[in-house]
GROMACS .gro file of C-alpha atoms in nm:
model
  175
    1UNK     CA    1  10.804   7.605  19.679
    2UNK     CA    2  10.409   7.659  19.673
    3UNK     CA    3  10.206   7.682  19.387
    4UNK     CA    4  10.318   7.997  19.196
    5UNK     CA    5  10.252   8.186  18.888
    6UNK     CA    6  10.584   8.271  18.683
    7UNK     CA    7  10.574   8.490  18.372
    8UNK     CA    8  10.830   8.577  18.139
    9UNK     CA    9  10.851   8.886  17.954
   10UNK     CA   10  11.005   9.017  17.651
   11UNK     CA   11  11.018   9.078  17.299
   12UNK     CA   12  11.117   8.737  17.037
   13UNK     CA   13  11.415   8.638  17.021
   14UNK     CA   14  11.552   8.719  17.398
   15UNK     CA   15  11.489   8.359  17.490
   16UNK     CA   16  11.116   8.331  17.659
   17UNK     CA   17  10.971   8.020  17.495
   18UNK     CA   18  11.276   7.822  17.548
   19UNK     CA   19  11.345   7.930  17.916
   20UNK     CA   20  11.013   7.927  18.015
   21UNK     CA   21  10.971   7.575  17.882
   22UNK     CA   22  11.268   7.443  18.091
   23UNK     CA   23  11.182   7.630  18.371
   24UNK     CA   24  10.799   7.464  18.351
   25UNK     CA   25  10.997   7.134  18.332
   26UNK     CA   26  11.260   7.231  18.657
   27UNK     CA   27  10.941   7.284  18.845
   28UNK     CA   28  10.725   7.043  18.732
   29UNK     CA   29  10.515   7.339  18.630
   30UNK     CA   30  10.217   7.399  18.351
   31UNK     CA   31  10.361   7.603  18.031
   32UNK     CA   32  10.125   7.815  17.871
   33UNK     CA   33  10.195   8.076  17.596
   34UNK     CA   34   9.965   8.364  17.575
   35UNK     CA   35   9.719   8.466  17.349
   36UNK     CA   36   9.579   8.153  17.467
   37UNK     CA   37   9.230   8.135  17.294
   38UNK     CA   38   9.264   8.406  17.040
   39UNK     CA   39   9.493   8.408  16.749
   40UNK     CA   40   9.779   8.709  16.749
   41UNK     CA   41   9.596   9.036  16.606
   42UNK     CA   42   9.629   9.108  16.210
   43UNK     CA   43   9.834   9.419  16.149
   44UNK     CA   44   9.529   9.604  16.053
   45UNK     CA   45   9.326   9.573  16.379
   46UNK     CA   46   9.295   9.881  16.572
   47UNK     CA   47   9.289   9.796  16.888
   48UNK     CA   48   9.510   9.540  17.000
   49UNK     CA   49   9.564   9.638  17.340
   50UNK     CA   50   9.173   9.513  17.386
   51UNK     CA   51   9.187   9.259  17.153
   52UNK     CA   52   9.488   9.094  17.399
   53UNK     CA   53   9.359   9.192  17.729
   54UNK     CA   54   9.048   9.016  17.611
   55UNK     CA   55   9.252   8.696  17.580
   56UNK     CA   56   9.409   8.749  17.933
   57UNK     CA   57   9.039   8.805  18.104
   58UNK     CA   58   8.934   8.476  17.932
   59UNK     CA   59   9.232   8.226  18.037
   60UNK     CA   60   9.155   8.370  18.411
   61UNK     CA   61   8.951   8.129  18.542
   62UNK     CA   62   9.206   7.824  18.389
   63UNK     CA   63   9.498   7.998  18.564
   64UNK     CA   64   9.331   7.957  18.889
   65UNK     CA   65   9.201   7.608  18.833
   66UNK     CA   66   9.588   7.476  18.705
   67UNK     CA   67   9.714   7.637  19.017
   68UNK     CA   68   9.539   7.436  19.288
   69UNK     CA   69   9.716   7.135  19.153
   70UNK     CA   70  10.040   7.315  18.964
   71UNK     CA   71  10.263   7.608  18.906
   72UNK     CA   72  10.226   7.746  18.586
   73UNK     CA   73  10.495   7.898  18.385
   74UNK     CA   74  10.343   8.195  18.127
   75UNK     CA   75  10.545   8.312  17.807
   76UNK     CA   76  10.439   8.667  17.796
   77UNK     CA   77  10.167   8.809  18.027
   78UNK     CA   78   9.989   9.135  18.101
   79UNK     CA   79  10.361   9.328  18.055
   80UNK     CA   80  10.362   9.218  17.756
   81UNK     CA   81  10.014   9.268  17.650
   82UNK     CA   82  10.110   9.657  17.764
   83UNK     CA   83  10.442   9.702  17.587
   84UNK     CA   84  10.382   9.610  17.307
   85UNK     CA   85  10.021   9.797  17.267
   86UNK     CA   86  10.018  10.089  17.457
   87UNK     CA   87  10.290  10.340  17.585
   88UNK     CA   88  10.197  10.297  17.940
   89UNK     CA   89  10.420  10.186  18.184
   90UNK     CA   90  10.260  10.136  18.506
   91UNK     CA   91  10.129   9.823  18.492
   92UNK     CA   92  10.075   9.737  18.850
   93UNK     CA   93   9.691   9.944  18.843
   94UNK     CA   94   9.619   9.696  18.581
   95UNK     CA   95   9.562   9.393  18.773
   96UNK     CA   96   9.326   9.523  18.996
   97UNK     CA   97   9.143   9.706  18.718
   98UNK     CA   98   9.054   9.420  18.513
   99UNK     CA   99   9.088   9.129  18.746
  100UNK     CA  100   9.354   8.938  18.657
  101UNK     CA  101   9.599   8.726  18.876
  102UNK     CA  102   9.912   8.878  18.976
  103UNK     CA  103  10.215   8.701  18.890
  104UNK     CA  104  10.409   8.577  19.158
  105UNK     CA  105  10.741   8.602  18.996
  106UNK     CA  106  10.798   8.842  18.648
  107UNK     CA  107  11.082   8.814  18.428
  108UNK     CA  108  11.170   9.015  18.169
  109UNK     CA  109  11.409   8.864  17.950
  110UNK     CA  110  11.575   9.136  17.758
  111UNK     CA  111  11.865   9.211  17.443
  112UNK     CA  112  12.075   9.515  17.342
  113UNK     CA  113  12.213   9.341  17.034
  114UNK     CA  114  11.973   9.343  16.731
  115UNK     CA  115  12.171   9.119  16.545
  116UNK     CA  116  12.198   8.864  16.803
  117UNK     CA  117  11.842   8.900  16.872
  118UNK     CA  118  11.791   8.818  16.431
  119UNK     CA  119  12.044   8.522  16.449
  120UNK     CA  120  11.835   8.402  16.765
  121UNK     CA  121  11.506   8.410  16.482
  122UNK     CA  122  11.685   8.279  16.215
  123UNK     CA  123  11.750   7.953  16.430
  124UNK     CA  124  11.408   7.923  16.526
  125UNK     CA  125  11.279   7.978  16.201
  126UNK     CA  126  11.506   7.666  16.009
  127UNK     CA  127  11.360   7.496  16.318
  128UNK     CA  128  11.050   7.558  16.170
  129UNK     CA  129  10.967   7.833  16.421
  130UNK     CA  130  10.738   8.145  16.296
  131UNK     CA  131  10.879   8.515  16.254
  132UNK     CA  132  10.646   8.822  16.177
  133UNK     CA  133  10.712   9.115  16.004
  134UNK     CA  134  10.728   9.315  16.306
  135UNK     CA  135  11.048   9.074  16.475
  136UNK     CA  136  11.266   9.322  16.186
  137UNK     CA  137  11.104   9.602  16.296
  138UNK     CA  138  11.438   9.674  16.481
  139UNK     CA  139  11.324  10.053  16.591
  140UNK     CA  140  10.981   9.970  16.703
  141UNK     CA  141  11.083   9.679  16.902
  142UNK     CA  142  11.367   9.892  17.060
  143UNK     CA  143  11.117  10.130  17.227
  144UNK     CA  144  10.897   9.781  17.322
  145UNK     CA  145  11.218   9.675  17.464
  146UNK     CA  146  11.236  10.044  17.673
  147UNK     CA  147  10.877  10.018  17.742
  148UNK     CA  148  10.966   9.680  17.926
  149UNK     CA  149  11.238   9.878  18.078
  150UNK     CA  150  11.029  10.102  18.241
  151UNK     CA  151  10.782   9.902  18.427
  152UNK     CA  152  10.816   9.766  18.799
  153UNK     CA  153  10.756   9.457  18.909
  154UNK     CA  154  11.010   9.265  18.714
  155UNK     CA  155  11.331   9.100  18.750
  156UNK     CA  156  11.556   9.154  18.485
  157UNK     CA  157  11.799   8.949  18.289
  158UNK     CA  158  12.060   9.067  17.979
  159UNK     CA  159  12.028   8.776  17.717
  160UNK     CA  160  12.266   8.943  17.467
  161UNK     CA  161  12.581   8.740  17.409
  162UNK     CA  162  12.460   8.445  17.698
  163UNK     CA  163  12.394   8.107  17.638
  164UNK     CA  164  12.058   8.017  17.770
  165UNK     CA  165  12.302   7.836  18.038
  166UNK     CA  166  12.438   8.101  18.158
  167UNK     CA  167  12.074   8.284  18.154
  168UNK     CA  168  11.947   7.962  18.314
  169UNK     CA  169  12.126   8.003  18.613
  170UNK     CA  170  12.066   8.393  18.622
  171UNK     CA  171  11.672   8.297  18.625
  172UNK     CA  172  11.717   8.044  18.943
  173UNK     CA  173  11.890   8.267  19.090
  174UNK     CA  174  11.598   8.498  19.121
  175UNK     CA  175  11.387   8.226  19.172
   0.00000   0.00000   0.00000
């Protein structure tokens, strides 16, 4: 396998950080977690969607210097940055628009079950992991979730009731 850019998509709680970290490690890969410069938007800022693409413009050149010598694995992405702000769900045009490197592989890590998805936060949080006010925003992040839903370019995997083995071996599977 060549060089390749790999994000993973999805609202907390599905399972990106810790997938995307083991993945990184499988392939000997880069892990990177996006917003990479900027601090996550306060609740108050109007426009986020900017505010986040503004991140992904910056961290462009970086990407493209990590891949001559690695893969890089990316928790959350440009999908991301569009499901959650916006209610568009072509996000293909995107790319080209503001010049930003096309993933090579995008998964979108998904969950039906908003209690599993709470226990899943819970866990991280005794393991002194953050959670916002918006992860119990259950009906917001439902329409994120069918925003994700909705977009092309990604291949995706039902976390609700898996073990991240089970997951695990969906994600090489597509890989």
């Amino acid at each position: 396998m060549g060089k390749k850019f790999i994000t993973i998509e999805g609202i907390d709680g599905v399972g990106k950080t810790s997938l995307g970290k083991r993945l990184a490690q499988f392939l000997d890969a880069e892990f990177i977690q996006t917003p990479y410069f900027a601090d996550h938007a306060k609740d108050d800022y109007e426009d986020k969607f900017t505010y986040y693409l503004s991140d992904l413009k910056k961290i462009q050149p970086l990407l493209n210097e990590k891949l001559l010598n690695k893969s890089i694995v990316c928790d959350r992405y440009l999908h991301s940055t569009v499901a959650y702000q916006t209610n568009l769900h072509d996000v293909e045009p995107l790319f080209e628009r503001y010049n930003l490197l096309v993933p090579d592989v995008s998964i979108l890590l998904t969950i039906e079950d908003n209690n599993v998805r709470l226990k899943r936060l819970e866990n991280r949080k005794s393991e002194g992991g953050i959670i916002t006010d918006l992860d119990y925003e259950s009906e917001k992040l439902k329409n994120i979730n069918e925003r994700f839903k909705r977009m092309s370019g990604l291949y995706t995997i039902d976390t609700t009731n898996k073990d991240i083995e089970t997951v695990w071996q969906e994600m090489q599977v597509i890989l």
